[in-house]
Amino acid sequence: MSKQKTTIHQVLGFTLGCLLLAIISPVTFAAPGDLQYERRANDSADAAAELQSFPPSIFPHWIHRINYRCDACHDSLFEMKRGGTEVTMELMSKGKVCGACHNGKLAFGSDFQSCNRCHVVTKE
Ligand code: HEC
Ligand code: HEC
Ligand code: HEC
């Protein structure tokens, strides 16, 4: 009886451990339909250094398209053209672009636990 309990706990612990690892891992593999943003550094030295150390955001188009109709985003929030819409953290914090949903209510917002859900290093 108690022996079996231990086994179940071990299995659960292992599964949770794997899940946690998958969630906190900063390296993700790009799936078809993911858009990788290309951040343009401005002229300051800070911006160039930041670009080196902090990866641009990914936008998993496909995952969003499962949940939403096209007109949830096009063209009210985003143009149907890669790079067509300016996206910054400042706009997001004002509830614009991604921040229309990523506000901690409809979808995860941007706090220091969530930066690397969007800003991930991707490998093809
Ligand atoms: C919902 C997705 C998402 C989350 C969460 C998120 N970001 Fe962003 N972030 C973006 C997008 C999209 C851009 C625009 C493309 C790019 O530059 O990567 C961006 C841009 C940036 C930039 C470039 C300059 C600017 O202000 O636009 C920095 C720096 C940045 N994010 C830092 C952060 C930090 C730090 C966090 C966590 C506190 C964070 N981001 C969380 C999506 C996100
Ligand atoms: C959750 C929001 C969202 C939904 C829903 C959505 N899109 Fe998008 N779509 C985006 C974003 C963000 C971009 C990138 C815009 C940019 O780079 O400025 C984009 C880009 C595109 C592009 C340009 C891709 C490229 O490589 O140039 C096409 C085409 C597109 N979407 C079609 C669709 C269609 C069709 C649907 C419905 C089946 C859809 N989108 C649903 C947010 C969305
Ligand atoms: C119309 C609402 C909406 C908009 C706009 C939107 N998202 Fe999302 N996004 C969601 C929802 C809902 C989820 C899944 C719920 C969750 O995980 O909190 C999600 C999930 C994600 C995920 C995690 C996907 C995964 O692998 O689990 C990323 C990354 C992401 N969004 C980035 C972005 C970026 C970057 C933008 C802007 C370019 C954006 N989203 C715009 C609603 C939206």
PDB file of N, CA, C and O in Angstrom, residues 55-109:
ATOM      1  N   PRO A  55      17.084  38.303 -26.860  1.00  0.00           N
ATOM      2  CA  PRO A  55      16.556  37.916 -28.177  1.00  0.00           C
ATOM      3  C   PRO A  55      15.240  38.618 -28.516  1.00  0.00           C
ATOM      4  O   PRO A  55      14.449  38.914 -27.621  1.00  0.00           O
ATOM      5  N   PRO A  56      15.001  38.883 -29.792  1.00  0.00           N
ATOM      6  CA  PRO A  56      13.714  39.437 -30.211  1.00  0.00           C
ATOM      7  C   PRO A  56      12.587  38.454 -29.903  1.00  0.00           C
ATOM      8  O   PRO A  56      12.832  37.283 -29.634  1.00  0.00           O
ATOM      9  N   SER A  57      11.371  38.937 -29.958  1.00  0.00           N
ATOM     10  CA  SER A  57      10.215  38.111 -29.620  1.00  0.00           C
ATOM     11  C   SER A  57       9.825  37.202 -30.780  1.00  0.00           C
ATOM     12  O   SER A  57      10.074  37.493 -31.943  1.00  0.00           O
ATOM     13  N   ILE A  58       9.176  36.117 -30.401  1.00  0.00           N
ATOM     14  CA  ILE A  58       8.595  35.226 -31.390  1.00  0.00           C
ATOM     15  C   ILE A  58       7.078  35.435 -31.345  1.00  0.00           C
ATOM     16  O   ILE A  58       6.525  35.814 -30.325  1.00  0.00           O
ATOM     17  N   PHE A  59       6.419  35.240 -32.476  1.00  0.00           N
ATOM     18  CA  PHE A  59       4.956  35.254 -32.472  1.00  0.00           C
ATOM     19  C   PHE A  59       4.458  33.948 -33.076  1.00  0.00           C
ATOM     20  O   PHE A  59       4.562  33.741 -34.285  1.00  0.00           O
ATOM     21  N   PRO A  60       3.946  33.030 -32.243  1.00  0.00           N
ATOM     22  CA  PRO A  60       3.454  31.753 -32.767  1.00  0.00           C
ATOM     23  C   PRO A  60       2.067  31.944 -33.400  1.00  0.00           C
ATOM     24  O   PRO A  60       1.052  31.808 -32.738  1.00  0.00           O
ATOM     25  N   HIS A  61       2.078  32.262 -34.681  1.00  0.00           N
ATOM     26  CA  HIS A  61       0.848  32.597 -35.406  1.00  0.00           C
ATOM     27  C   HIS A  61      -0.156  31.459 -35.307  1.00  0.00           C
ATOM     28  O   HIS A  61      -1.336  31.658 -35.079  1.00  0.00           O
ATOM     29  N   TRP A  62       0.345  30.257 -35.504  1.00  0.00           N
ATOM     30  CA  TRP A  62      -0.527  29.096 -35.595  1.00  0.00           C
ATOM     31  C   TRP A  62      -1.301  28.876 -34.294  1.00  0.00           C
ATOM     32  O   TRP A  62      -2.512  28.640 -34.305  1.00  0.00           O
ATOM     33  N   ILE A  63      -0.599  28.979 -33.157  1.00  0.00           N
ATOM     34  CA  ILE A  63      -1.259  28.779 -31.865  1.00  0.00           C
ATOM     35  C   ILE A  63      -2.381  29.795 -31.678  1.00  0.00           C
ATOM     36  O   ILE A  63      -3.456  29.481 -31.184  1.00  0.00           O
ATOM     37  N   HIS A  64      -2.156  31.016 -32.143  1.00  0.00           N
ATOM     38  CA  HIS A  64      -3.194  32.039 -32.025  1.00  0.00           C
ATOM     39  C   HIS A  64      -4.356  31.766 -32.973  1.00  0.00           C
ATOM     40  O   HIS A  64      -5.509  32.029 -32.661  1.00  0.00           O
ATOM     41  N   ARG A  65      -4.026  31.258 -34.143  1.00  0.00           N
ATOM     42  CA  ARG A  65      -5.086  31.019 -35.128  1.00  0.00           C
ATOM     43  C   ARG A  65      -6.002  29.876 -34.703  1.00  0.00           C
ATOM     44  O   ARG A  65      -7.144  29.790 -35.149  1.00  0.00           O
ATOM     45  N   ILE A  66      -5.504  28.987 -33.841  1.00  0.00           N
ATOM     46  CA  ILE A  66      -6.376  27.932 -33.311  1.00  0.00           C
ATOM     47  C   ILE A  66      -7.451  28.554 -32.418  1.00  0.00           C
ATOM     48  O   ILE A  66      -8.600  28.126 -32.407  1.00  0.00           O
ATOM     49  N   ASN A  67      -7.053  29.581 -31.676  1.00  0.00           N
ATOM     50  CA  ASN A  67      -7.960  30.169 -30.685  1.00  0.00           C
ATOM     51  C   ASN A  67      -8.830  31.303 -31.209  1.00  0.00           C
ATOM     52  O   ASN A  67      -9.877  31.580 -30.640  1.00  0.00           O
ATOM     53  N   TYR A  68      -8.373  31.972 -32.254  1.00  0.00           N
ATOM     54  CA  TYR A  68      -9.068  33.185 -32.680  1.00  0.00           C
ATOM     55  C   TYR A  68      -9.355  33.188 -34.166  1.00  0.00           C
ATOM     56  O   TYR A  68      -8.619  32.609 -34.955  1.00  0.00           O
ATOM     57  N   ARG A  69     -10.401  33.909 -34.531  1.00  0.00           N
ATOM     58  CA  ARG A  69     -10.634  34.184 -35.941  1.00  0.00           C
ATOM     59  C   ARG A  69      -9.656  35.262 -36.391  1.00  0.00           C
ATOM     60  O   ARG A  69      -9.190  36.065 -35.587  1.00  0.00           O
ATOM     61  N   CYS A  70      -9.413  35.276 -37.688  1.00  0.00           N
ATOM     62  CA  CYS A  70      -8.446  36.238 -38.227  1.00  0.00           C
ATOM     63  C   CYS A  70      -8.809  37.659 -37.799  1.00  0.00           C
ATOM     64  O   CYS A  70      -7.926  38.453 -37.472  1.00  0.00           O
ATOM     65  N   ASP A  71     -10.099  37.977 -37.804  1.00  0.00           N
ATOM     66  CA  ASP A  71     -10.470  39.375 -37.564  1.00  0.00           C
ATOM     67  C   ASP A  71     -10.377  39.784 -36.096  1.00  0.00           C
ATOM     68  O   ASP A  71     -10.660  40.923 -35.750  1.00  0.00           O
ATOM     69  N   ALA A  72      -9.956  38.847 -35.216  1.00  0.00           N
ATOM     70  CA  ALA A  72      -9.626  39.270 -33.851  1.00  0.00           C
ATOM     71  C   ALA A  72      -8.383  40.170 -33.889  1.00  0.00           C
ATOM     72  O   ALA A  72      -8.202  41.019 -33.024  1.00  0.00           O
ATOM     73  N   CYS A  73      -7.554  39.975 -34.915  1.00  0.00           N
ATOM     74  CA  CYS A  73      -6.298  40.743 -34.998  1.00  0.00           C
ATOM     75  C   CYS A  73      -6.161  41.564 -36.275  1.00  0.00           C
ATOM     76  O   CYS A  73      -5.562  42.630 -36.274  1.00  0.00           O
ATOM     77  N   HIS A  74      -6.666  41.013 -37.371  1.00  0.00           N
ATOM     78  CA  HIS A  74      -6.498  41.693 -38.675  1.00  0.00           C
ATOM     79  C   HIS A  74      -7.764  42.406 -39.083  1.00  0.00           C
ATOM     80  O   HIS A  74      -8.813  41.811 -39.102  1.00  0.00           O
ATOM     81  N   ASP A  75      -7.673  43.660 -39.433  1.00  0.00           N
ATOM     82  CA  ASP A  75      -6.511  44.528 -39.406  1.00  0.00           C
ATOM     83  C   ASP A  75      -6.576  45.509 -38.240  1.00  0.00           C
ATOM     84  O   ASP A  75      -5.796  46.451 -38.206  1.00  0.00           O
ATOM     85  N   SER A  76      -7.466  45.231 -37.263  1.00  0.00           N
ATOM     86  CA  SER A  76      -7.606  46.211 -36.184  1.00  0.00           C
ATOM     87  C   SER A  76      -6.332  46.332 -35.354  1.00  0.00           C
ATOM     88  O   SER A  76      -5.937  47.431 -34.972  1.00  0.00           O
ATOM     89  N   LEU A  77      -5.666  45.175 -35.070  1.00  0.00           N
ATOM     90  CA  LEU A  77      -4.451  45.235 -34.254  1.00  0.00           C
ATOM     91  C   LEU A  77      -3.176  45.150 -35.092  1.00  0.00           C
ATOM     92  O   LEU A  77      -2.186  45.809 -34.790  1.00  0.00           O
ATOM     93  N   PHE A  78      -3.210  44.315 -36.123  1.00  0.00           N
ATOM     94  CA  PHE A  78      -2.000  44.072 -36.926  1.00  0.00           C
ATOM     95  C   PHE A  78      -2.334  44.033 -38.411  1.00  0.00           C
ATOM     96  O   PHE A  78      -3.337  43.446 -38.804  1.00  0.00           O
ATOM     97  N   GLU A  79      -1.445  44.609 -39.196  1.00  0.00           N
ATOM     98  CA  GLU A  79      -1.558  44.452 -40.640  1.00  0.00           C
ATOM     99  C   GLU A  79      -1.212  43.016 -41.009  1.00  0.00           C
ATOM    100  O   GLU A  79      -0.474  42.351 -40.294  1.00  0.00           O
ATOM    101  N   MET A  80      -1.749  42.549 -42.140  1.00  0.00           N
ATOM    102  CA  MET A  80      -1.446  41.190 -42.582  1.00  0.00           C
ATOM    103  C   MET A  80      -0.152  41.198 -43.378  1.00  0.00           C
ATOM    104  O   MET A  80      -0.096  40.744 -44.520  1.00  0.00           O
ATOM    105  N   LYS A  81       0.858  41.730 -42.757  1.00  0.00           N
ATOM    106  CA  LYS A  81       2.126  41.848 -43.469  1.00  0.00           C
ATOM    107  C   LYS A  81       3.236  41.823 -42.436  1.00  0.00           C
ATOM    108  O   LYS A  81       3.224  42.590 -41.465  1.00  0.00           O
ATOM    109  N   ARG A  82       4.161  40.924 -42.608  1.00  0.00           N
ATOM    110  CA  ARG A  82       5.265  40.795 -41.668  1.00  0.00           C
ATOM    111  C   ARG A  82       6.025  42.115 -41.548  1.00  0.00           C
ATOM    112  O   ARG A  82       6.398  42.702 -42.552  1.00  0.00           O
ATOM    113  N   GLY A  83       6.228  42.573 -40.339  1.00  0.00           N
ATOM    114  CA  GLY A  83       6.933  43.837 -40.118  1.00  0.00           C
ATOM    115  C   GLY A  83       6.070  45.054 -40.407  1.00  0.00           C
ATOM    116  O   GLY A  83       6.543  46.184 -40.352  1.00  0.00           O
ATOM    117  N   GLY A  84       4.788  44.820 -40.697  1.00  0.00           N
ATOM    118  CA  GLY A  84       3.920  45.933 -41.082  1.00  0.00           C
ATOM    119  C   GLY A  84       3.444  46.785 -39.910  1.00  0.00           C
ATOM    120  O   GLY A  84       3.052  47.928 -40.088  1.00  0.00           O
ATOM    121  N   THR A  85       3.486  46.219 -38.708  1.00  0.00           N
ATOM    122  CA  THR A  85       2.959  46.920 -37.546  1.00  0.00           C
ATOM    123  C   THR A  85       4.058  47.117 -36.510  1.00  0.00           C
ATOM    124  O   THR A  85       4.778  46.179 -36.177  1.00  0.00           O
ATOM    125  N   GLU A  86       4.178  48.350 -36.048  1.00  0.00           N
ATOM    126  CA  GLU A  86       5.180  48.611 -35.019  1.00  0.00           C
ATOM    127  C   GLU A  86       4.746  47.979 -33.699  1.00  0.00           C
ATOM    128  O   GLU A  86       3.611  48.155 -33.266  1.00  0.00           O
ATOM    129  N   VAL A  87       5.636  47.191 -33.074  1.00  0.00           N
ATOM    130  CA  VAL A  87       5.337  46.595 -31.769  1.00  0.00           C
ATOM    131  C   VAL A  87       6.465  46.954 -30.809  1.00  0.00           C
ATOM    132  O   VAL A  87       7.628  46.684 -31.077  1.00  0.00           O
ATOM    133  N   THR A  88       6.107  47.578 -29.710  1.00  0.00           N
ATOM    134  CA  THR A  88       7.088  47.862 -28.659  1.00  0.00           C
ATOM    135  C   THR A  88       6.467  47.496 -27.310  1.00  0.00           C
ATOM    136  O   THR A  88       5.247  47.378 -27.194  1.00  0.00           O
ATOM    137  N   MET A  89       7.317  47.344 -26.309  1.00  0.00           N
ATOM    138  CA  MET A  89       6.826  47.046 -24.963  1.00  0.00           C
ATOM    139  C   MET A  89       5.970  48.202 -24.447  1.00  0.00           C
ATOM    140  O   MET A  89       5.020  47.997 -23.709  1.00  0.00           O
ATOM    141  N   GLU A  90       6.331  49.413 -24.858  1.00  0.00           N
ATOM    142  CA  GLU A  90       5.572  50.574 -24.383  1.00  0.00           C
ATOM    143  C   GLU A  90       4.131  50.526 -24.896  1.00  0.00           C
ATOM    144  O   GLU A  90       3.185  50.740 -24.140  1.00  0.00           O
ATOM    145  N   LEU A  91       3.975  50.201 -26.200  1.00  0.00           N
ATOM    146  CA  LEU A  91       2.626  50.066 -26.760  1.00  0.00           C
ATOM    147  C   LEU A  91       1.871  48.945 -26.046  1.00  0.00           C
ATOM    148  O   LEU A  91       0.687  49.080 -25.725  1.00  0.00           O
ATOM    149  N   MET A  92       2.578  47.835 -25.800  1.00  0.00           N
ATOM    150  CA  MET A  92       1.936  46.703 -25.127  1.00  0.00           C
ATOM    151  C   MET A  92       1.431  47.087 -23.748  1.00  0.00           C
ATOM    152  O   MET A  92       0.330  46.701 -23.345  1.00  0.00           O
ATOM    153  N   SER A  93       2.246  47.856 -23.021  1.00  0.00           N
ATOM    154  CA  SER A  93       1.845  48.214 -21.650  1.00  0.00           C
ATOM    155  C   SER A  93       0.662  49.167 -21.648  1.00  0.00           C
ATOM    156  O   SER A  93      -0.017  49.335 -20.640  1.00  0.00           O
ATOM    157  N   LYS A  94       0.393  49.782 -22.817  1.00  0.00           N
ATOM    158  CA  LYS A  94      -0.790  50.638 -22.923  1.00  0.00           C
ATOM    159  C   LYS A  94      -1.993  49.874 -23.466  1.00  0.00           C
ATOM    160  O   LYS A  94      -2.990  50.467 -23.874  1.00  0.00           O
ATOM    161  N   GLY A  95      -1.865  48.537 -23.526  1.00  0.00           N
ATOM    162  CA  GLY A  95      -2.990  47.720 -23.977  1.00  0.00           C
ATOM    163  C   GLY A  95      -3.137  47.676 -25.484  1.00  0.00           C
ATOM    164  O   GLY A  95      -4.165  47.246 -26.007  1.00  0.00           O
ATOM    165  N   LYS A  96      -2.092  48.131 -26.208  1.00  0.00           N
ATOM    166  CA  LYS A  96      -2.146  48.063 -27.666  1.00  0.00           C
ATOM    167  C   LYS A  96      -1.412  46.809 -28.170  1.00  0.00           C
ATOM    168  O   LYS A  96      -0.829  46.077 -27.382  1.00  0.00           O
ATOM    169  N   VAL A  97      -1.458  46.578 -29.464  1.00  0.00           N
ATOM    170  CA  VAL A  97      -0.864  45.395 -30.122  1.00  0.00           C
ATOM    171  C   VAL A  97      -1.008  44.132 -29.251  1.00  0.00           C
ATOM    172  O   VAL A  97      -2.111  43.831 -28.790  1.00  0.00           O
ATOM    173  N   CYS A  98       0.073  43.391 -28.998  1.00  0.00           N
ATOM    174  CA  CYS A  98      -0.035  42.151 -28.222  1.00  0.00           C
ATOM    175  C   CYS A  98      -0.699  42.400 -26.861  1.00  0.00           C
ATOM    176  O   CYS A  98      -1.392  41.534 -26.324  1.00  0.00           O
ATOM    177  N   GLY A  99      -0.497  43.581 -26.316  1.00  0.00           N
ATOM    178  CA  GLY A  99      -1.023  43.931 -24.995  1.00  0.00           C
ATOM    179  C   GLY A  99      -2.539  44.030 -24.933  1.00  0.00           C
ATOM    180  O   GLY A  99      -3.114  44.112 -23.848  1.00  0.00           O
ATOM    181  N   ALA A 100      -3.212  44.004 -26.093  1.00  0.00           N
ATOM    182  CA  ALA A 100      -4.677  43.954 -26.089  1.00  0.00           C
ATOM    183  C   ALA A 100      -5.139  42.669 -25.404  1.00  0.00           C
ATOM    184  O   ALA A 100      -6.206  42.632 -24.798  1.00  0.00           O
ATOM    185  N   CYS A 101      -4.348  41.608 -25.508  1.00  0.00           N
ATOM    186  CA  CYS A 101      -4.684  40.349 -24.845  1.00  0.00           C
ATOM    187  C   CYS A 101      -3.656  39.983 -23.772  1.00  0.00           C
ATOM    188  O   CYS A 101      -4.026  39.456 -22.734  1.00  0.00           O
ATOM    189  N   HIS A 102      -2.394  40.236 -24.042  1.00  0.00           N
ATOM    190  CA  HIS A 102      -1.350  39.873 -23.079  1.00  0.00           C
ATOM    191  C   HIS A 102      -1.264  40.939 -21.996  1.00  0.00           C
ATOM    192  O   HIS A 102      -0.357  41.767 -21.974  1.00  0.00           O
ATOM    193  N   ASN A 103      -2.279  40.909 -21.147  1.00  0.00           N
ATOM    194  CA  ASN A 103      -2.403  41.922 -20.094  1.00  0.00           C
ATOM    195  C   ASN A 103      -2.551  41.267 -18.719  1.00  0.00           C
ATOM    196  O   ASN A 103      -2.934  41.916 -17.759  1.00  0.00           O
ATOM    197  N   GLY A 104      -2.269  39.950 -18.648  1.00  0.00           N
ATOM    198  CA  GLY A 104      -2.401  39.246 -17.378  1.00  0.00           C
ATOM    199  C   GLY A 104      -3.832  38.813 -17.084  1.00  0.00           C
ATOM    200  O   GLY A 104      -4.094  38.206 -16.051  1.00  0.00           O
ATOM    201  N   LYS A 105      -4.756  39.129 -17.985  1.00  0.00           N
ATOM    202  CA  LYS A 105      -6.148  38.698 -17.789  1.00  0.00           C
ATOM    203  C   LYS A 105      -6.550  37.701 -18.873  1.00  0.00           C
ATOM    204  O   LYS A 105      -6.790  36.540 -18.594  1.00  0.00           O
ATOM    205  N   LEU A 106      -6.616  38.149 -20.137  1.00  0.00           N
ATOM    206  CA  LEU A 106      -6.938  37.242 -21.234  1.00  0.00           C
ATOM    207  C   LEU A 106      -5.809  36.240 -21.479  1.00  0.00           C
ATOM    208  O   LEU A 106      -6.052  35.086 -21.771  1.00  0.00           O
ATOM    209  N   ALA A 107      -4.586  36.718 -21.400  1.00  0.00           N
ATOM    210  CA  ALA A 107      -3.417  35.870 -21.607  1.00  0.00           C
ATOM    211  C   ALA A 107      -2.302  36.408 -20.709  1.00  0.00           C
ATOM    212  O   ALA A 107      -2.411  37.531 -20.207  1.00  0.00           O
ATOM    213  N   PHE A 108      -1.253  35.625 -20.531  1.00  0.00           N
ATOM    214  CA  PHE A 108      -0.174  36.050 -19.636  1.00  0.00           C
ATOM    215  C   PHE A 108       0.344  37.434 -20.035  1.00  0.00           C
ATOM    216  O   PHE A 108       0.459  37.753 -21.205  1.00  0.00           O
ATOM    217  N   GLY A 109       0.628  38.248 -19.057  1.00  0.00           N
ATOM    218  CA  GLY A 109       1.129  39.593 -19.324  1.00  0.00           C
ATOM    219  C   GLY A 109       2.644  39.614 -19.293  1.00  0.00           C
ATOM    220  O   GLY A 109       3.269  38.563 -19.294  1.00  0.00           O
TER     221      GLY A 109
END
